[in-house]
Backbone as JSON Lines, residues from 0, in Angstrom:
{"i":0,"aa":"M","n":[13.04,-4.32,-7.63],"ca":[11.8,-3.75,-8.09],"c":[11.58,-4.03,-9.58]}
{"i":1,"aa":"D","n":[12.65,-3.91,-10.36],"ca":[12.54,-4.18,-11.8],"c":[12.11,-5.61,-12.07]}
{"i":2,"aa":"S","n":[12.65,-6.54,-11.3],"ca":[12.3,-7.95,-11.46],"c":[10.82,-8.18,-11.14]}
{"i":3,"aa":"L","n":[10.35,-7.54,-10.08],"ca":[8.93,-7.66,-9.72],"c":[8.05,-7.09,-10.82]}
{"i":4,"aa":"K","n":[8.4,-5.93,-11.35],"ca":[7.64,-5.32,-12.44],"c":[7.54,-6.27,-13.63]}
{"i":5,"aa":"K","n":[8.67,-6.9,-13.98],"ca":[8.67,-7.84,-15.12],"c":[7.8,-9.05,-14.83]}
{"i":6,"aa":"D","n":[7.87,-9.57,-13.62],"ca":[7.06,-10.74,-13.26],"c":[5.56,-10.41,-13.29]}
{"i":7,"aa":"I","n":[5.21,-9.23,-12.8],"ca":[3.81,-8.81,-12.83],"c":[3.34,-8.64,-14.27]}
{"i":8,"aa":"A","n":[4.15,-7.99,-15.09],"ca":[3.8,-7.78,-16.5],"c":[3.62,-9.11,-17.22]}
{"i":9,"aa":"A","n":[4.49,-10.06,-16.96],"ca":[4.38,-11.38,-17.59],"c":[3.11,-12.09,-17.15]}
{"i":10,"aa":"F","n":[2.81,-12.03,-15.86],"ca":[1.59,-12.65,-15.32],"c":[0.35,-12.08,-16.0]}
{"i":11,"aa":"I","n":[0.3,-10.76,-16.13],"ca":[-0.84,-10.09,-16.75],"c":[-0.93,-10.43,-18.24]}
{"i":12,"aa":"A","n":[0.2,-10.4,-18.93],"ca":[0.22,-10.68,-20.37],"c":[-0.22,-12.11,-20.66]}
{"i":13,"aa":"E","n":[0.22,-13.07,-19.86],"ca":[-0.16,-14.47,-20.06],"c":[-1.65,-14.68,-19.96]}
{"i":14,"aa":"R","n":[-2.34,-13.82,-19.25],"ca":[-3.77,-13.95,-19.05],"c":[-4.59,-12.97,-19.89]}
{"i":15,"aa":"D","n":[-3.91,-12.15,-20.68],"ca":[-4.56,-11.13,-21.49],"c":[-5.44,-10.23,-20.64]}
{"i":16,"aa":"W","n":[-4.92,-9.78,-19.51],"ca":[-5.67,-8.95,-18.59],"c":[-5.34,-7.47,-18.72]}
{"i":17,"aa":"D","n":[-4.37,-7.12,-19.53],"ca":[-3.94,-5.73,-19.61],"c":[-5.1,-4.79,-19.96]}
{"i":18,"aa":"R","n":[-6.01,-5.26,-20.78],"ca":[-7.14,-4.42,-21.2],"c":[-8.05,-4.03,-20.05]}
{"i":19,"aa":"F","n":[-7.96,-4.76,-18.94],"ca":[-8.8,-4.47,-17.77],"c":[-8.09,-3.54,-16.77]}
{"i":20,"aa":"H","n":[-6.83,-3.27,-17.01],"ca":[-6.01,-2.56,-16.03],"c":[-5.93,-1.06,-16.29]}
{"i":21,"aa":"S","n":[-7.09,-0.44,-16.38],"ca":[-7.14,1.02,-16.49],"c":[-6.71,1.6,-15.14]}
{"i":22,"aa":"P","n":[-6.27,2.84,-15.13],"ca":[-5.91,3.44,-13.84],"c":[-7.05,3.37,-12.82]}
{"i":23,"aa":"R","n":[-8.28,3.62,-13.28],"ca":[-9.42,3.55,-12.35],"c":[-9.58,2.16,-11.77]}
{"i":24,"aa":"N","n":[-9.5,1.14,-12.62],"ca":[-9.64,-0.24,-12.13],"c":[-8.5,-0.63,-11.2]}
{"i":25,"aa":"L","n":[-7.29,-0.2,-11.52],"ca":[-6.15,-0.51,-10.65],"c":[-6.28,0.18,-9.31]}
{"i":26,"aa":"A","n":[-6.71,1.44,-9.3],"ca":[-6.9,2.15,-8.03],"c":[-8.02,1.52,-7.22]}
{"i":27,"aa":"T","n":[-9.08,1.08,-7.9],"ca":[-10.17,0.4,-7.21],"c":[-9.69,-0.91,-6.6]}
{"i":28,"aa":"G","n":[-8.95,-1.7,-7.37],"ca":[-8.41,-2.95,-6.87],"c":[-7.48,-2.74,-5.69]}
{"i":29,"aa":"L","n":[-6.65,-1.7,-5.79],"ca":[-5.72,-1.38,-4.7],"c":[-6.49,-1.07,-3.42]}
{"i":30,"aa":"T","n":[-7.55,-0.28,-3.55],"ca":[-8.35,0.09,-2.38],"c":[-9.03,-1.13,-1.77]}
{"i":31,"aa":"I","n":[-9.55,-2.0,-2.61],"ca":[-10.2,-3.21,-2.12],"c":[-9.2,-4.1,-1.39]}
{"i":32,"aa":"E","n":[-8.02,-4.28,-1.97],"ca":[-7.0,-5.11,-1.32],"c":[-6.52,-4.49,-0.01]}
{"i":33,"aa":"A","n":[-6.42,-3.16,0.03],"ca":[-6.04,-2.49,1.28],"c":[-7.1,-2.71,2.34]}
{"i":34,"aa":"A","n":[-8.36,-2.71,1.94],"ca":[-9.45,-2.99,2.89],"c":[-9.37,-4.43,3.38]}
{"i":35,"aa":"E","n":[-9.02,-5.36,2.51],"ca":[-8.86,-6.75,2.93],"c":[-7.7,-6.9,3.91]}
{"i":36,"aa":"L","n":[-6.67,-6.11,3.72],"ca":[-5.55,-6.09,4.66],"c":[-6.05,-5.59,6.02]}
{"i":37,"aa":"L","n":[-6.83,-4.54,6.01],"ca":[-7.37,-3.98,7.25],"c":[-8.3,-4.96,7.95]}
{"i":38,"aa":"E","n":[-9.04,-5.73,7.18],"ca":[-9.99,-6.68,7.74],"c":[-9.31,-7.7,8.66]}
{"i":39,"aa":"I","n":[-8.07,-8.02,8.4],"ca":[-7.32,-8.96,9.24],"c":[-7.3,-8.49,10.68]}
{"i":40,"aa":"F","n":[-7.27,-7.18,10.89],"ca":[-7.14,-6.62,12.23],"c":[-8.47,-6.24,12.88]}
{"i":41,"aa":"L","n":[-9.57,-6.49,12.17],"ca":[-10.88,-6.13,12.67],"c":[-11.16,-6.76,14.02]}
{"i":42,"aa":"W","n":[-11.59,-5.98,14.96],"ca":[-11.98,-6.36,16.32],"c":[-10.81,-6.75,17.21]}
{"i":43,"aa":"M","n":[-9.59,-6.54,16.77],"ca":[-8.43,-6.83,17.6],"c":[-8.07,-5.62,18.45]}
{"i":44,"aa":"T","n":[-7.49,-5.88,19.59],"ca":[-6.88,-4.79,20.35],"c":[-5.54,-4.46,19.72]}
{"i":45,"aa":"D","n":[-4.96,-3.35,20.12],"ca":[-3.63,-3.0,19.61],"c":[-2.63,-4.11,19.94]}
{"i":46,"aa":"E","n":[-2.73,-4.64,21.15],"ca":[-1.81,-5.7,21.57],"c":[-1.98,-6.96,20.72]}
{"i":47,"aa":"Q","n":[-3.2,-7.34,20.45],"ca":[-3.46,-8.52,19.62],"c":[-2.92,-8.31,18.21]}
{"i":48,"aa":"S","n":[-3.06,-7.1,17.7],"ca":[-2.61,-6.83,16.33],"c":[-1.09,-6.92,16.21]}
{"i":49,"aa":"E","n":[-0.39,-6.8,17.31],"ca":[1.07,-6.9,17.3],"c":[1.57,-8.34,17.41]}
{"i":50,"aa":"R","n":[0.67,-9.26,17.74],"ca":[1.03,-10.68,17.89],"c":[0.05,-11.54,17.1]}
{"i":51,"aa":"L","n":[0.16,-11.49,15.79],"ca":[-0.77,-12.23,14.94],"c":[-0.49,-13.73,15.01]}
{"i":52,"aa":"P","n":[-1.56,-14.53,15.06],"ca":[-1.37,-15.97,14.93],"c":[-0.88,-16.31,13.52]}
{"i":53,"aa":"E","n":[-0.31,-17.47,13.36],"ca":[0.3,-17.86,12.09],"c":[-0.67,-17.75,10.92]}
{"i":54,"aa":"T","n":[-1.93,-18.14,11.1],"ca":[-2.89,-18.07,9.99],"c":[-3.15,-16.63,9.57]}
{"i":55,"aa":"K","n":[-3.24,-15.73,10.54],"ca":[-3.45,-14.31,10.22],"c":[-2.21,-13.72,9.59]}
{"i":56,"aa":"L","n":[-1.04,-14.14,10.04],"ca":[0.21,-13.65,9.46],"c":[0.33,-14.09,8.0]}
{"i":57,"aa":"D","n":[-0.1,-15.3,7.72],"ca":[-0.12,-15.79,6.34],"c":[-1.05,-14.94,5.48]}
{"i":58,"aa":"N","n":[-2.24,-14.63,6.01],"ca":[-3.18,-13.76,5.3],"c":[-2.6,-12.37,5.09]}
{"i":59,"aa":"L","n":[-1.9,-11.87,6.11],"ca":[-1.29,-10.54,6.0],"c":[-0.26,-10.51,4.86]}
{"i":60,"aa":"Q","n":[0.54,-11.55,4.76],"ca":[1.52,-11.62,3.67],"c":[0.83,-11.6,2.31]}
{"i":61,"aa":"D","n":[-0.26,-12.35,2.17],"ca":[-0.99,-12.36,0.9],"c":[-1.56,-10.99,0.57]}
{"i":62,"aa":"E","n":[-2.14,-10.32,1.54],"ca":[-2.76,-9.02,1.28],"c":[-1.71,-7.94,1.01]}
{"i":63,"aa":"I","n":[-0.59,-7.98,1.71],"ca":[0.49,-7.05,1.4],"c":[0.97,-7.29,-0.03]}
{"i":64,"aa":"G","n":[1.06,-8.55,-0.42],"ca":[1.44,-8.88,-1.8],"c":[0.45,-8.33,-2.8]}
{"i":65,"aa":"D","n":[-0.84,-8.49,-2.53],"ca":[-1.87,-7.95,-3.44],"c":[-1.77,-6.43,-3.55]}
{"i":66,"aa":"V","n":[-1.6,-5.76,-2.42],"ca":[-1.48,-4.3,-2.43],"c":[-0.26,-3.89,-3.24]}
{"i":67,"aa":"M","n":[0.85,-4.59,-3.04],"ca":[2.09,-4.24,-3.74],"c":[1.94,-4.45,-5.25]}
{"i":68,"aa":"I","n":[1.27,-5.51,-5.64],"ca":[1.07,-5.79,-7.06],"c":[0.23,-4.7,-7.71]}
{"i":69,"aa":"Y","n":[-0.9,-4.36,-7.09],"ca":[-1.75,-3.31,-7.66],"c":[-1.02,-1.97,-7.68]}
{"i":70,"aa":"L","n":[-0.32,-1.64,-6.61],"ca":[0.4,-0.37,-6.54],"c":[1.5,-0.3,-7.6]}
{"i":71,"aa":"T","n":[2.22,-1.38,-7.77],"ca":[3.28,-1.44,-8.77],"c":[2.71,-1.28,-10.17]}
{"i":72,"aa":"E","n":[1.61,-1.94,-10.44],"ca":[0.98,-1.85,-11.76],"c":[0.42,-0.45,-12.01]}
{"i":73,"aa":"L","n":[-0.21,0.15,-11.0],"ca":[-0.75,1.5,-11.15],"c":[0.38,2.5,-11.41]}
{"i":74,"aa":"A","n":[1.44,2.41,-10.65],"ca":[2.59,3.3,-10.86],"c":[3.16,3.11,-12.26]}
{"i":75,"aa":"G","n":[3.26,1.88,-12.7],"ca":[3.8,1.6,-14.02],"c":[2.96,2.17,-15.14]}
{"i":76,"aa":"T","n":[1.67,2.25,-14.95],"ca":[0.78,2.83,-15.95],"c":[1.19,4.28,-16.27]}
{"i":77,"aa":"F","n":[1.71,4.97,-15.26],"ca":[2.12,6.36,-15.44],"c":[3.65,6.51,-15.49]}
{"i":78,"aa":"H","n":[4.33,5.39,-15.67],"ca":[5.79,5.36,-15.75],"c":[6.42,5.99,-14.5]}
{"i":79,"aa":"L","n":[5.82,5.68,-13.35],"ca":[6.34,6.16,-12.07],"c":[7.02,5.02,-11.33]}
{"i":80,"aa":"D","n":[8.07,5.34,-10.64],"ca":[8.77,4.38,-9.79],"c":[8.19,4.5,-8.38]}
{"i":81,"aa":"P","n":[7.52,3.46,-7.87],"ca":[6.9,3.57,-6.55],"c":[7.91,3.89,-5.43]}
{"i":82,"aa":"I","n":[9.13,3.41,-5.57],"ca":[10.16,3.72,-4.57],"c":[10.49,5.21,-4.62]}
{"i":83,"aa":"A","n":[10.65,5.75,-5.82],"ca":[10.91,7.19,-5.97],"c":[9.73,8.01,-5.45]}
{"i":84,"aa":"C","n":[8.52,7.54,-5.7],"ca":[7.33,8.24,-5.19],"c":[7.35,8.27,-3.66]}
{"i":85,"aa":"A","n":[7.69,7.15,-3.05],"ca":[7.75,7.08,-1.59],"c":[8.83,8.01,-1.04]}
{"i":86,"aa":"R","n":[9.98,8.04,-1.68],"ca":[11.06,8.93,-1.23],"c":[10.65,10.41,-1.39]}
{"i":87,"aa":"R","n":[9.97,10.72,-2.49],"ca":[9.51,12.09,-2.72],"c":[8.52,12.51,-1.64]}
{"i":88,"aa":"K","n":[7.59,11.62,-1.31],"ca":[6.59,11.92,-0.29],"c":[7.23,12.01,1.09]}
{"i":89,"aa":"L","n":[8.2,11.17,1.37],"ca":[8.91,11.23,2.65],"c":[9.6,12.58,2.81]}
{"i":90,"aa":"A","n":[10.2,13.08,1.74],"ca":[10.84,14.4,1.79],"c":[9.81,15.49,2.09]}
{"i":91,"aa":"K","n":[8.66,15.41,1.47],"ca":[7.59,16.38,1.74],"c":[7.14,16.29,3.2]}
{"i":92,"aa":"N","n":[7.0,15.05,3.69],"ca":[6.55,14.86,5.07],"c":[7.56,15.37,6.08]}
{"i":93,"aa":"K","n":[8.85,15.27,5.75],"ca":[9.87,15.82,6.65],"c":[9.68,17.31,6.81]}
{"i":94,"aa":"S","n":[9.28,17.97,5.75],"ca":[9.04,19.41,5.8],"c":[7.76,19.72,6.58]}
{"i":95,"aa":"K","n":[6.72,18.93,6.36],"ca":[5.43,19.14,7.04],"c":[5.5,18.82,8.52]}
{"i":96,"aa":"Y","n":[6.32,17.83,8.86],"ca":[6.39,17.33,10.22],"c":[7.82,17.39,10.76]}
{"i":97,"aa":"P","n":[8.33,18.59,11.07],"ca":[9.69,18.69,11.61],"c":[9.79,17.91,12.93]}
{"i":98,"aa":"A","n":[10.8,17.07,13.05],"ca":[10.93,16.19,14.21],"c":[10.9,16.95,15.52]}
{"i":99,"aa":"D","n":[11.57,18.1,15.6],"ca":[11.61,18.83,16.87],"c":[10.25,19.4,17.26]}
{"i":100,"aa":"L","n":[9.34,19.57,16.3],"ca":[8.01,20.1,16.58],"c":[6.99,19.0,16.89]}
{"i":101,"aa":"V","n":[7.11,17.86,16.24],"ca":[6.04,16.85,16.31],"c":[6.4,15.6,17.12]}
{"i":102,"aa":"R","n":[7.62,15.51,17.59],"ca":[8.08,14.3,18.29],"c":[7.08,13.89,19.38]}
{"i":103,"aa":"G","n":[6.6,12.64,19.29],"ca":[5.69,12.09,20.29],"c":[4.25,12.55,20.16]}
{"i":104,"aa":"K","n":[3.93,13.26,19.11],"ca":[2.57,13.75,18.9],"c":[1.99,13.13,17.62]}
{"i":105,"aa":"A","n":[0.69,12.97,17.6],"ca":[0.05,12.34,16.44],"c":[-1.06,13.24,15.9]}
{"i":106,"aa":"K","n":[-0.7,14.41,15.48],"ca":[-1.66,15.33,14.89],"c":[-1.36,15.51,13.41]}
{"i":107,"aa":"K","n":[-2.34,16.02,12.69],"ca":[-2.13,16.36,11.29],"c":[-1.29,17.64,11.23]}
{"i":108,"aa":"Y","n":[-0.51,17.79,10.17],"ca":[0.41,18.92,10.06],"c":[-0.3,20.27,10.18]}
{"i":109,"aa":"T","n":[-1.56,20.33,9.81],"ca":[-2.3,21.6,9.89],"c":[-2.66,21.97,11.33]}
{"i":110,"aa":"E","n":[-2.51,21.03,12.26],"ca":[-2.89,21.27,13.64],"c":[-1.73,21.79,14.5]}
{"i":111,"aa":"Y","n":[-0.54,21.91,13.91],"ca":[0.6,22.4,14.65],"c":[0.73,23.9,14.44]}
{"i":112,"aa":"E","n":[1.13,24.6,15.47],"ca":[1.31,26.06,15.38],"c":[2.66,26.36,14.78]}
Protein backbone atom coordinates (compact mmCIF):
# COMPACT_ATOMS: atom_id res chain seq x y z
CA MET A 1 0.00 0.00 0.00
CA ASP A 2 2.83 2.40 0.84
CA SER A 3 4.43 1.79 -2.54
CA LEU A 4 1.14 2.50 -4.31
CA LYS A 5 0.69 5.73 -2.33
CA LYS A 6 4.18 6.87 -3.34
CA ASP A 7 3.58 6.02 -7.00
CA ILE A 8 0.28 7.91 -7.02
CA ALA A 9 1.86 10.92 -5.31
CA ALA A 10 4.71 10.96 -7.84
CA PHE A 11 2.29 10.70 -10.76
CA ILE A 12 0.25 13.64 -9.43
CA ALA A 13 3.32 15.75 -8.59
CA GLU A 14 4.85 15.25 -12.05
CA ARG A 15 1.71 16.71 -13.58
CA ASP A 16 1.17 19.48 -11.00
CA TRP A 17 -2.34 18.16 -10.35
CA ASP A 18 -2.31 18.33 -6.56
CA ARG A 19 -4.09 21.69 -6.61
CA PHE A 20 -7.10 20.00 -8.24
CA HIS A 21 -7.32 17.19 -5.69
CA SER A 22 -9.61 18.70 -3.09
CA PRO A 23 -11.61 16.20 -1.06
CA ARG A 24 -14.75 17.17 -2.99
CA ASN A 25 -13.07 16.64 -6.36
CA LEU A 26 -11.57 13.33 -5.27
CA ALA A 27 -14.92 12.08 -3.97
CA THR A 28 -16.57 13.19 -7.21
CA GLY A 29 -13.92 11.42 -9.28
CA LEU A 30 -14.28 8.29 -7.16
CA THR A 31 -18.04 8.26 -7.71
CA ILE A 32 -17.67 8.74 -11.46
CA GLU A 33 -15.12 5.93 -11.72
CA ALA A 34 -17.36 3.65 -9.63
CA ALA A 35 -20.19 4.39 -12.06
CA GLU A 36 -17.90 3.52 -14.98
CA LEU A 37 -17.14 0.24 -13.23
CA LEU A 38 -20.87 -0.41 -12.91
CA GLU A 39 -21.43 0.44 -16.57
CA ILE A 40 -19.42 -2.65 -17.57
CA PHE A 41 -22.24 -4.81 -16.18
CA LEU A 42 -25.13 -2.81 -17.66
CA TRP A 43 -27.80 -5.03 -19.23
CA MET A 44 -26.05 -8.26 -18.22
CA THR A 45 -27.71 -11.09 -16.38
CA ASP A 46 -26.14 -12.25 -13.14
CA GLU A 47 -24.72 -15.24 -15.00
CA GLN A 48 -23.19 -13.08 -17.73
CA SER A 49 -21.63 -10.80 -15.13
CA GLU A 50 -19.81 -13.80 -13.65
CA ARG A 51 -18.23 -14.73 -17.01
CA LEU A 52 -16.87 -11.53 -18.51
CA PRO A 53 -15.32 -11.64 -21.97
CA GLU A 54 -11.66 -10.67 -22.11
CA THR A 55 -12.36 -7.12 -23.33
CA LYS A 56 -14.78 -6.46 -20.47
CA LEU A 57 -12.36 -8.01 -17.98
CA ASP A 58 -9.67 -5.64 -19.24
CA ASN A 59 -12.06 -2.70 -18.74
CA LEU A 60 -12.92 -3.98 -15.27
CA GLN A 61 -9.24 -4.00 -14.30
CA ASP A 62 -8.86 -0.40 -15.49
CA GLU A 63 -11.92 0.81 -13.60
CA ILE A 64 -10.93 -1.01 -10.40
CA GLY A 65 -7.55 0.69 -10.76
CA ASP A 66 -9.17 4.11 -11.18
CA VAL A 67 -11.39 3.55 -8.13
CA MET A 68 -8.40 2.42 -6.07
CA ILE A 69 -6.34 5.44 -7.11
CA TYR A 70 -9.06 7.94 -6.21
CA LEU A 71 -9.86 6.14 -2.95
CA THR A 72 -6.19 6.01 -1.97
CA GLU A 73 -5.72 9.69 -2.73
CA LEU A 74 -8.89 10.70 -0.86
CA ALA A 75 -7.87 8.68 2.20
CA GLY A 76 -4.40 10.20 2.06
CA THR A 77 -5.84 13.70 2.11
CA PHE A 78 -7.10 12.95 5.63
CA HIS A 79 -4.09 10.83 6.61
CA LEU A 80 -6.27 7.72 6.70
CA ASP A 81 -5.12 4.23 5.83
CA PRO A 82 -7.76 2.71 3.50
CA ILE A 83 -6.91 -0.80 4.73
CA ALA A 84 -7.41 0.29 8.35
CA CYS A 85 -10.68 2.00 7.35
CA ALA A 86 -11.90 -1.23 5.74
CA ARG A 87 -10.95 -3.28 8.81
CA ARG A 88 -12.70 -0.76 11.08
CA LYS A 89 -15.87 -0.91 8.98
CA LEU A 90 -15.74 -4.72 8.83
CA ALA A 91 -15.65 -4.81 12.64
CA LYS A 92 -18.70 -2.54 12.77
CA ASN A 93 -20.50 -4.71 10.21
CA LYS A 94 -19.80 -7.84 12.26
CA SER A 95 -21.69 -6.20 15.10
CA LYS A 96 -24.55 -5.02 12.86
CA TYR A 97 -24.84 -8.33 11.05
CA PRO A 98 -24.25 -11.25 13.46
CA ALA A 99 -23.68 -14.36 11.33
CA ASP A 100 -26.14 -16.51 13.28
CA LEU A 101 -28.91 -13.94 12.71
CA VAL A 102 -28.33 -12.96 9.07
CA ARG A 103 -26.86 -16.07 7.43
CA GLY A 104 -28.39 -16.48 3.95
CA LYS A 105 -30.43 -13.27 4.19
CA ALA A 106 -29.88 -10.00 2.35
CA LYS A 107 -31.62 -7.36 4.42
CA LYS A 108 -30.37 -4.12 5.90
CA TYR A 109 -29.37 -4.37 9.57
CA THR A 110 -32.36 -2.24 10.58
CA GLU A 111 -34.73 -4.86 9.16
CA TYR A 112 -33.69 -7.63 11.55
CA GLU A 113 -35.54 -8.15 14.83
